[in-house]
Amino acid sequence: MTPKITAGCYFHIPFCARKCAYCHFLSFPFDEKTEERYANAVLMELRLFAARLQSMPPVDSIYFGGGTPGLIPAEHIAGILDECRRIFPVAAGCEITLETNPGTVSPEKAAAYRAAGINRVSVGAQSFSDAELRAVGRIHSAAEIADSLAALSGAGFDNISLDLMLGLPEQTAESWRATLGAAVNFPIRHISVYMLELHKFDEFVEFLEFDERPPLLARAAEGKPSLPGEDMVADMYAETIDFLGSRGLEQYEISNFARPGSASRHNLKYWRRTPVYGFGLGSHSFDGHFRYANTSEMEDYCRRIESGISPVVRRSEVTEKQALEETFFLGLRLTEGVDLRGSAAAGFLSERKNAQSAQSAMNEFRAQGLIDMDESRLRLTVKGMLLSNEILEYFV
Ligand code: SF4
């Protein structure tokens, strides 16, 4: 039986209390006037989209990402959700996630999210060490993470995810263990562990046209602050997989861990190439055949929408070859790996300019303990996940 196609909706809310030192996301410090205009523009974008819409699969995930969506008035989130329900076939039991940060969640706000229909919250905790949080310019303390989680649980949220960061300045193996230990003591169902990636800053800085380099990068260039070494981060990553697994949070993707049945439905759509429609500044969409990108310039975004013009500035058809590549490299991010008997993987490998050299690279990766392969599946090992960019780059 062919699996039923469902879709996701993503809303980008690009406001934060303050820019963190390492941030490469499309986000700006909150300002009430811009936010008000922006929230209206997102509603108008939904209506513009609806006017052109011919058909849409059932929507079973809605995601508010950012930025810090939890920073904007809860009624703006509720308004967008109401419009979604009016326009789209929102499925019963739709996963509706809101990203937020400690220091921005009050019991009143948590209750308002719940009333609006949010049923999953992803909290950017990053670390339970105040020294590490300060080192990267986070606005919150470890105590505020606990307060936010208490407010969310008090409002009835039982599907909470935490984001943590590995490789932070001042981080040690002990402080990381303490962070993991503190995280699993809360009633959470999901953890994402992201690595601090300083080497990517230059390209992001260029892309975002900052006047100055983010402070952490500038400090790193001066030889400060002290970052844990690559080997230590690799050991901590391997230990994380074991530790979280022993606490019932199984790894299902390079950076993601969940209790049974609690993998992020929304993020799985990206890795499984299911349609996701993005709204808001700089958001991306995939309808199964085409990829679209919205402008990432705030004035341009608002003006276009206010004039009834689509904010889409890039549209490209995904060729059959690209689809095979995407299926292959996105599938490899998942611990379930890629089905080698499936037509996508077989097609991908025979598509390579030199299928023989792809095969010998796979044998080499296997000899180095980076991939696991049998007749039916190809997966990255833990060591391979740490070098995933290099491995995936080879194939694509
Ligand atoms: S909270 Fe997240 S999106 Fe906002 S500045 Fe910090 S890292 Fe960037």
GROMACS .gro file of C-alpha atoms and ligand atoms in nm, residues 15-28 66-68 99 101 124 126 136-138 165, ligand 1:
model
   33
   15PHE     CA    1   1.277   3.777   1.655
   16CYS     CA    2   1.497   3.716   1.957
   17ALA     CA    3   1.554   3.899   2.283
   18ARG     CA    4   1.916   3.945   2.179
   19LYS     CA    5   2.148   3.790   1.923
   20CYS     CA    6   2.351   3.501   2.070
   21ALA     CA    7   2.724   3.508   2.002
   22TYR     CA    8   2.728   3.201   1.777
   23CYS     CA    9   2.396   3.257   1.597
   24HIS     CA   10   2.380   3.204   1.222
   25PHE     CA   11   2.001   3.189   1.203
   26LEU     CA   12   1.788   3.451   1.031
   27SER     CA   13   1.692   3.643   1.344
   28PHE     CA   14   1.696   3.998   1.477
   66GLY     CA   15   1.296   3.103   1.460
   67GLY     CA   16   1.428   3.315   1.611
   68THR     CA   17   1.228   3.279   1.928
   99GLU     CA   18   1.018   2.683   1.967
  101ASN     CA   19   1.374   2.995   2.496
  124GLY     CA   20   1.646   2.609   2.359
  126GLN     CA   21   2.161   2.460   2.531
  136VAL     CA   22   2.787   3.229   2.421
  137GLY     CA   23   2.566   3.521   2.518
  138ARG     CA   24   2.249   3.331   2.601
  165MET     CA   25   2.482   2.225   2.253
  397SF4     S1   26   1.798   3.234   2.053
  397SF4    FE1   27   1.852   3.106   1.876
  397SF4     S2   28   1.784   3.218   1.695
  397SF4    FE2   29   1.788   3.362   1.868
  397SF4     S3   30   1.985   3.462   1.859
  397SF4    FE3   31   2.007   3.288   1.997
  397SF4     S4   32   2.073   3.118   1.867
  397SF4    FE4   33   1.996   3.278   1.732
   0.00000   0.00000   0.00000
